[in-house]
Amino acid sequence: MLRCSVLLSVTLILLAGVAAFGDGMLIPGPPTHIIPDEPYFTVKYHHVEVEIEDQVCTTYVDQVFINESRREMEATYLFPLPPGAVVTEFVLIADGEEIAARLLDKDEAQKIYEEIVRKRKDPAILTYAGNNAYQAKIYPIPPKGERRIELRYSEVLRYDNGLVSYLYPLSPEGLSHKPIESVLFTADIHSQQAIGSVYSPTHEIEVNKISESHVRVSYEANDVLPERDILLYYNVATDRVGLSLVTFKEAGDDGFFLLLAAPTVEEDEGEVVPKNICFVLDTSGSMARDDKIEQAKDALDFCVSSLNRQDQFNIIAFSSSIRDFEGRLVPAREDHIEEARKFIKRFDATGGTDIDTALRTALAQRKQGEVNYIVFLTDGQPTVGVTRESQIIKNIAEEADEMQRTPTRLFIFGVGYDVNTNFLDKLAQDNGGLTTYVRPTEDIEVKVSSFFAKISRPLLTELSLDYGSVDTYDEFPRELPDLFHGSQLEVFGRYKHGAGHHSAGRTTIRLSGAARDDSKSFTLACQFPRVKQGTDQIAALWAARKIGYLLDQIRLHGEDKELVDEIVRLSLEYGILTEYTAFLAEEDEAISLREAEERAASSMGAMSAPGAGYGGAGQARSQNAYAMQQQAQVHTINTYLDAEGNRQRIANIQNVGQRGYVQRQGRWEDTRYQPDMEIALQVQAYSEAHFQLSRNFPQLNSQMSVGDNVLVILNDQVIEIGAAGKTVLTEAELKTLGVSAEVQTGAHLQPQPNPGFLAMLLVWLGGLFS
């Protein structure tokens, strides 16, 4: 085995705090000569373990880099740190040998970053400008050989508005020559107080609540180039329901917010709200195909076996006729559950589909003044009894209205492509529930069982929110769901920034609802910022939720020009693709808002068409990907679901924080750009003027990183960065663009993580670090 020595020359770089930063970079040093286009370093695996103890956080990183070249290499390792992080320890190990660190001043560090950008001709590296970082030289790395780098650093996490935030850089978009074989991230969160909400706006994480004070978060992917840094939020509950607030505000505009509410894990059994639940299962002949009936029976067996002792239940199986387990709700005693399981085993699939009679029978068994749920599973359309879907909707509404003060939530599972999604969605929406669609390739038992586990223990029903002195609007979801143990409520919305009684500032949020024996309220004293600060992903997530709501209204109620125009406006402003605005990716030149609206209106017929078949199922799944809880993650912004439910990615549209960018004729353009807007300033890429923009307007760094031919908008002025333009800006020209908003408002003191487009820079930089 080759014995490798390590040059113990390590540098700590201190820079002013800015939003963007990235992961460890391994930068090749100067070989004797360079072969054009030869790949150099790639990443074999990237594993991260995080331990958080009452906001004191230690991050362990384990990476293996591969020298893909045919010669021995010297390399420089750089690791940017989170902006504003209070680092108490940093240890770097290369192949088992620990490396010490020394300090550089801010000016020298800034020069290093700018020199990297100049030599590499890659503006993406601008996302690192302004970050604390560690630097080390590593030598030698043999041809086709590997070097393992481990590091450990500790920091104190920020706490604001009831939330603790953690940010880890994980974004080598397009710069590694090969996908990373294994990406693994785990975080163990420990707290002396109960942990409430755990949320990531950037990744679909798995959250395992081990105990009231211990939560484990994990994310895993294989053969990928990670696109975004991992951002985590969690709150420490001061009562049985932990409330927390995430905000984003730009100067002069209304703000955005995300309110999180989550009950603690270890509840008293007496706090669980008793529920009445009726399971309605389609046993028509079509359920015999693809083993659907057996999967449905297994799922129903799980649900019945998981009932709480204080619950009441019944089972209705339907085809051409109705089979009713008890004809009424019965207590979830052991004897009743055992008989119910035997009843389920006897189901077979035969006959037609009488949806109307089945649902009206279930509604008639509700109990007044109590919590009532109906779980309904079907794989087809009505073929027996009342078959006109509009009449069924009317009949169910009349049945529901017969018993006042008896809220009933209807949860629907549509199986396969033969269901009419418009019909099922309307039923669920009118009855306070949700629809979930199961494709033929998916397991019914897994889907239904997972869902039922989430709703098995209600804590609060009939929820309402009061934001005190702050004026909020455009909140999603429109109707608040019930709050269950082990789940969390997510509410996106906007708030007004103007002066007056109902304006931004300090306030108290109150969440109220019906508990087991009486009503309960939970409060959060918090701040809705008046100045620019916060997490910009919140703006894009809010826009995705609103678009999902608008798409839902069009699909259920027919096309409406005002709704279409609003979808187009939001798509252009935030860079969010829908089936109506995917045409933006095909345009060679910028088009006006009116032209975009006209193009979208011409495609409305397909969206408002009846929802049967796999096209309807695809539409419903696509809409749900925007509108339903925990689905509108930032990474879906430049994608949409096609008719078959497959995610389609558009390479020339991307989202940067709250901004959308479209590539036209080789130039990336802010989607707010209109043909009649004048270009106020042209700047030559990689010139001193380019870096003057970076230093004076750090909020532009993430936007300028999308390419070296880019059109950005700063304070309502259009700036073009490209092959030609000014190479140096005067003080007067900088003042014309406006003083940096960060300097004006102090927003640089707030953590503003960039969604990120790279992290590990696996590139050759000539003789920069020789």
Coordinates of N, CA and C in Angstrom, one line a residue, residues 345-483:
K345 N -61.6 -11.3 6.2 CA -61.0 -12.4 5.5 C -62.0 -13.0 4.5
R346 N -63.3 -12.8 4.7 CA -64.3 -13.4 3.8 C -64.6 -12.6 2.6
F347 N -64.0 -11.5 2.4 CA -64.2 -10.6 1.2 C -63.7 -11.3 0.0
D348 N -64.5 -11.2 -1.1 CA -64.0 -11.6 -2.4 C -64.4 -10.5 -3.4
A349 N -63.8 -10.5 -4.6 CA -64.1 -9.4 -5.5 C -65.0 -9.9 -6.6
T350 N -66.2 -9.3 -6.6 CA -67.2 -9.6 -7.6 C -68.3 -8.5 -7.7
G351 N -68.9 -8.4 -8.8 CA -70.1 -7.5 -9.0 C -69.6 -6.1 -9.4
G352 N -70.6 -5.1 -9.4 CA -70.4 -3.8 -9.8 C -70.0 -2.8 -8.7
T353 N -70.2 -1.5 -8.9 CA -69.7 -0.5 -8.0 C -70.8 0.5 -7.6
D354 N -71.4 0.3 -6.4 CA -72.4 1.2 -5.9 C -71.9 2.2 -4.9
I355 N -71.2 3.2 -5.4 CA -70.5 4.2 -4.5 C -71.6 5.0 -3.7
D356 N -72.7 5.4 -4.3 CA -73.6 6.2 -3.6 C -74.2 5.6 -2.4
T357 N -74.7 4.4 -2.5 CA -75.3 3.7 -1.4 C -74.3 3.4 -0.3
A358 N -73.1 3.1 -0.6 CA -72.0 2.8 0.4 C -71.7 4.0 1.2
L359 N -71.5 5.1 0.6 CA -71.2 6.3 1.3 C -72.3 6.9 2.1
R360 N -73.5 6.8 1.6 CA -74.7 7.3 2.4 C -74.9 6.4 3.6
T361 N -74.7 5.1 3.4 CA -74.8 4.2 4.6 C -73.8 4.6 5.7
A362 N -72.6 4.9 5.3 CA -71.5 5.2 6.2 C -71.9 6.6 6.9
L363 N -72.3 7.5 6.2 CA -72.7 8.8 6.8 C -73.8 8.7 7.8
A364 N -74.8 7.8 7.5 CA -75.9 7.7 8.4 C -75.5 7.1 9.8
Q365 N -74.4 6.5 9.9 CA -73.9 5.9 11.1 C -73.1 6.8 12.0
R366 N -72.9 8.1 11.6 CA -72.2 9.0 12.4 C -72.9 9.3 13.7
K367 N -72.1 9.8 14.7 CA -72.6 10.2 16.0 C -72.5 11.7 16.2
Q368 N -73.5 12.4 16.6 CA -73.5 13.8 16.7 C -72.6 14.3 17.7
G369 N -71.9 15.4 17.4 CA -71.0 16.1 18.4 C -69.7 15.3 18.7
E370 N -69.4 14.3 17.9 CA -68.2 13.5 18.1 C -67.3 13.6 16.8
V371 N -66.1 13.1 16.9 CA -65.2 13.1 15.8 C -65.4 11.9 14.9
N372 N -65.8 12.2 13.6 CA -66.2 11.1 12.7 C -65.3 11.1 11.5
Y373 N -64.7 9.9 11.1 CA -63.9 9.8 10.0 C -64.5 8.6 9.1
I374 N -64.4 8.8 7.8 CA -64.7 7.7 6.8 C -63.5 7.5 6.0
V375 N -63.0 6.3 5.9 CA -61.9 5.9 5.1 C -62.5 5.1 3.9
F376 N -62.4 5.6 2.7 CA -63.1 5.0 1.5 C -62.0 4.6 0.5
L377 N -62.1 3.4 0.0 CA -61.1 2.9 -1.0 C -61.9 2.3 -2.2
T378 N -61.6 2.8 -3.4 CA -62.2 2.3 -4.6 C -61.2 2.3 -5.7
D379 N -61.5 1.4 -6.8 CA -60.6 1.4 -7.9 C -61.3 1.7 -9.2
G380 N -62.6 2.2 -9.1 CA -63.3 2.5 -10.3 C -64.3 3.6 -10.2
Q381 N -65.2 3.6 -11.2 CA -66.3 4.6 -11.2 C -67.6 3.9 -11.0
P382 N -68.7 4.7 -10.5 CA -70.0 4.1 -10.2 C -70.6 3.4 -11.4
T383 N -71.0 2.2 -11.2 CA -71.7 1.4 -12.3 C -73.0 0.9 -11.9
V384 N -73.4 0.9 -10.6 CA -74.6 0.4 -10.1 C -75.3 1.5 -9.2
G385 N -76.6 1.4 -9.2 CA -77.4 2.4 -8.4 C -77.3 3.8 -9.1
V386 N -77.0 4.8 -8.3 CA -76.8 6.2 -8.9 C -75.4 6.2 -9.5
T387 N -75.4 6.4 -10.8 CA -74.1 6.4 -11.6 C -73.7 7.8 -12.0
R388 N -74.6 8.8 -12.0 CA -74.2 10.1 -12.3 C -73.4 10.8 -11.2
E389 N -72.2 11.1 -11.4 CA -71.3 11.6 -10.3 C -71.8 12.8 -9.7
S390 N -72.3 13.8 -10.5 CA -72.8 15.0 -9.9 C -74.0 14.8 -8.9
Q391 N -74.8 13.8 -9.2 CA -75.9 13.4 -8.3 C -75.4 12.8 -7.0
I392 N -74.4 12.0 -7.2 CA -73.8 11.4 -6.0 C -73.2 12.5 -5.0
I393 N -72.5 13.4 -5.6 CA -72.0 14.5 -4.8 C -73.1 15.3 -4.1
K394 N -74.2 15.5 -4.8 CA -75.4 16.2 -4.2 C -76.0 15.3 -3.1
N395 N -76.1 14.0 -3.3 CA -76.7 13.2 -2.3 C -75.8 13.1 -1.0
I396 N -74.5 13.1 -1.2 CA -73.6 13.0 0.0 C -73.7 14.3 0.7
A397 N -73.8 15.4 0.0 CA -73.9 16.7 0.7 C -75.2 16.8 1.5
E398 N -76.3 16.4 0.9 CA -77.5 16.4 1.7 C -77.5 15.5 2.9
E399 N -76.9 14.3 2.8 CA -76.8 13.4 3.9 C -75.9 14.0 5.0
A400 N -74.8 14.7 4.6 CA -73.9 15.3 5.5 C -74.6 16.5 6.3
D401 N -75.5 17.2 5.6 CA -76.1 18.4 6.2 C -77.2 18.0 7.2
E402 N -77.7 16.7 7.1 CA -78.8 16.3 8.0 C -78.5 16.4 9.5
M403 N -77.2 16.2 9.8 CA -76.8 16.1 11.2 C -75.9 17.3 11.5
Q404 N -76.4 18.3 12.2 CA -75.7 19.5 12.5 C -74.6 19.3 13.5
R405 N -73.5 20.1 13.5 CA -72.4 19.9 14.4 C -71.8 18.5 14.5
T406 N -71.8 17.9 13.3 CA -71.2 16.6 13.2 C -70.1 16.6 12.1
P407 N -69.0 17.2 12.4 CA -68.0 17.2 11.3 C -67.5 15.8 11.0
T408 N -67.4 15.5 9.7 CA -67.0 14.2 9.2 C -65.9 14.4 8.1
R409 N -64.8 13.8 8.3 CA -63.7 13.9 7.3 C -63.7 12.7 6.5
L410 N -63.7 12.8 5.2 CA -63.8 11.7 4.2 C -62.4 11.6 3.6
F411 N -61.7 10.5 3.9 CA -60.4 10.2 3.4 C -60.5 9.1 2.3
I412 N -60.1 9.5 1.1 CA -60.3 8.6 -0.1 C -59.0 8.1 -0.7
F413 N -59.0 6.8 -1.0 CA -57.9 6.2 -1.7 C -58.4 5.7 -3.1
G414 N -57.9 6.4 -4.1 CA -58.2 6.0 -5.5 C -57.1 5.0 -6.0
V415 N -57.5 3.8 -6.4 CA -56.5 2.8 -6.8 C -56.5 2.6 -8.3
G416 N -55.4 2.7 -9.0 CA -55.3 2.5 -10.4 C -55.7 3.7 -11.2
Y417 N -55.8 3.5 -12.5 CA -56.1 4.6 -13.5 C -57.5 4.7 -13.9
D418 N -58.4 3.9 -13.4 CA -59.8 3.9 -13.8 C -60.7 4.8 -13.0
V419 N -60.1 5.4 -11.9 CA -60.9 6.3 -11.1 C -61.1 7.7 -11.8
N420 N -62.1 8.4 -11.4 CA -62.3 9.7 -11.9 C -61.8 10.6 -10.7
T421 N -60.7 11.2 -11.0 CA -60.0 12.0 -9.9 C -60.8 13.2 -9.5
N422 N -61.4 13.9 -10.6 CA -62.2 15.1 -10.3 C -63.3 14.7 -9.3
F423 N -64.0 13.7 -9.6 CA -65.1 13.2 -8.7 C -64.7 12.9 -7.3
L424 N -63.6 12.1 -7.2 CA -63.1 11.8 -5.8 C -62.6 13.0 -5.1
D425 N -61.9 13.8 -5.8 CA -61.3 15.0 -5.1 C -62.4 15.9 -4.6
K426 N -63.5 16.1 -5.4 CA -64.6 16.9 -5.0 C -65.3 16.3 -3.8
L427 N -65.5 15.0 -3.7 CA -66.1 14.4 -2.6 C -65.2 14.7 -1.3
A428 N -63.9 14.5 -1.4 CA -63.0 14.7 -0.3 C -63.0 16.2 0.1
Q429 N -62.9 17.1 -0.8 CA -62.8 18.5 -0.5 C -64.1 19.0 0.2
D430 N -65.3 18.5 -0.3 CA -66.5 18.9 0.3 C -66.7 18.4 1.7
N431 N -66.0 17.4 2.0 CA -66.2 16.7 3.3 C -64.9 16.7 4.2
G432 N -64.1 17.8 4.0 CA -63.0 18.0 4.9 C -61.9 17.0 4.9
G433 N -61.7 16.3 3.8 CA -60.7 15.2 3.8 C -59.7 15.4 2.7
L434 N -59.0 14.3 2.4 CA -57.9 14.3 1.4 C -58.1 13.1 0.5
T435 N -57.5 13.2 -0.7 CA -57.4 12.0 -1.6 C -56.0 11.6 -1.8
T436 N -55.8 10.3 -1.9 CA -54.5 9.7 -2.1 C -54.7 8.7 -3.3
Y437 N -53.8 8.8 -4.3 CA -53.9 8.0 -5.4 C -52.8 6.9 -5.4
V438 N -53.2 5.7 -5.7 CA -52.2 4.5 -5.6 C -52.1 4.0 -7.1
R439 N -50.9 4.1 -7.6 CA -50.7 3.6 -9.0 C -50.6 2.1 -9.0
P440 N -50.9 1.4 -10.1 CA -50.8 0.0 -10.2 C -49.5 -0.6 -9.7
T441 N -48.4 0.1 -9.8 CA -47.1 -0.4 -9.4 C -46.9 -0.2 -7.9
E442 N -47.8 0.5 -7.2 CA -47.6 0.7 -5.8 C -48.4 -0.3 -4.9
D443 N -48.0 -0.4 -3.7 CA -48.6 -1.3 -2.7 C -49.7 -0.7 -2.0
I444 N -51.0 -1.2 -2.1 CA -52.1 -0.6 -1.4 C -51.9 -0.7 0.1
E445 N -51.5 -1.8 0.6 CA -51.3 -2.0 2.0 C -50.4 -1.0 2.6
V446 N -49.3 -0.8 2.0 CA -48.3 0.2 2.5 C -48.9 1.6 2.5
K447 N -49.6 2.0 1.5 CA -50.1 3.3 1.4 C -51.2 3.5 2.5
V448 N -52.1 2.6 2.6 CA -53.2 2.8 3.5 C -52.8 2.7 4.9
S449 N -51.9 1.7 5.2 CA -51.4 1.5 6.6 C -50.6 2.7 7.1
S450 N -49.8 3.2 6.2 CA -49.0 4.4 6.6 C -49.9 5.6 6.9
F451 N -50.9 5.8 6.0 CA -51.8 6.9 6.3 C -52.6 6.7 7.6
F452 N -53.1 5.5 7.9 CA -53.9 5.3 9.1 C -53.1 5.5 10.3
A453 N -51.8 5.1 10.3 CA -50.9 5.3 11.4 C -50.8 6.7 11.8
K454 N -50.9 7.6 10.8 CA -50.8 9.0 11.1 C -52.0 9.6 11.7
I455 N -53.2 9.1 11.4 CA -54.5 9.7 11.9 C -55.1 8.9 13.0
S456 N -54.3 7.9 13.5 CA -54.9 7.0 14.6 C -55.1 7.7 15.9
R457 N -54.3 8.8 16.2 CA -54.4 9.4 17.5 C -54.7 10.9 17.4
P458 N -55.9 11.4 17.2 CA -56.2 12.8 17.1 C -56.0 13.5 18.5
L459 N -55.4 14.7 18.4 CA -55.1 15.5 19.5 C -56.1 16.7 19.6
L460 N -56.1 17.4 18.4 CA -57.0 18.6 18.3 C -57.8 18.5 17.0
T461 N -59.1 18.8 17.1 CA -59.9 18.9 15.9 C -60.5 20.3 15.8
E462 N -61.1 20.6 14.6 CA -61.8 21.9 14.4 C -60.8 23.0 14.7
L463 N -59.7 23.0 14.1 CA -58.6 23.9 14.4 C -58.9 25.3 13.8
S464 N -58.4 26.3 14.5 CA -58.4 27.7 14.1 C -57.2 28.4 14.5
L465 N -56.8 29.5 13.7 CA -55.5 30.2 14.0 C -55.8 31.7 14.1
D466 N -55.2 32.4 15.1 CA -55.3 33.8 15.3 C -53.9 34.3 15.3
Y467 N -53.6 35.3 14.4 CA -52.2 35.9 14.4 C -52.1 37.2 15.1
G468 N -53.0 37.5 16.0 CA -52.9 38.7 16.8 C -52.9 40.0 16.0
S469 N -51.9 40.8 16.1 CA -51.9 42.1 15.5 C -51.4 42.1 14.1
V470 N -51.0 41.0 13.6 CA -50.4 40.9 12.2 C -51.5 40.5 11.2
D471 N -51.6 41.2 10.1 CA -52.6 41.0 9.1 C -52.0 39.9 8.1
T472 N -52.6 38.7 8.1 CA -52.1 37.7 7.2 C -53.2 37.4 6.1
Y473 N -52.7 36.8 5.0 CA -53.6 36.5 3.9 C -53.0 35.3 3.1
D474 N -53.8 34.8 2.1 CA -53.3 33.7 1.2 C -52.7 32.6 2.0
E475 N -53.4 32.0 3.0 CA -52.9 31.0 3.8 C -53.3 29.6 3.2
F476 N -52.3 28.7 3.2 CA -52.6 27.3 2.7 C -52.0 26.3 3.7
P477 N -52.8 25.2 3.9 CA -54.1 24.9 3.3 C -55.2 25.8 3.7
R478 N -56.2 25.9 2.8 CA -57.4 26.8 3.1 C -58.1 26.3 4.3
E479 N -58.4 25.0 4.4 CA -59.1 24.4 5.6 C -58.1 23.6 6.4
L480 N -57.9 24.0 7.7 CA -57.0 23.3 8.5 C -57.4 21.9 8.8
P481 N -56.4 21.0 8.7 CA -56.8 19.6 9.0 C -56.7 19.4 10.6
D482 N -57.2 18.2 11.0 CA -57.0 17.9 12.4 C -55.5 17.6 12.7
L483 N -55.2 17.8 14.0 CA -53.8 17.6 14.4 C -53.7 16.3 15.2

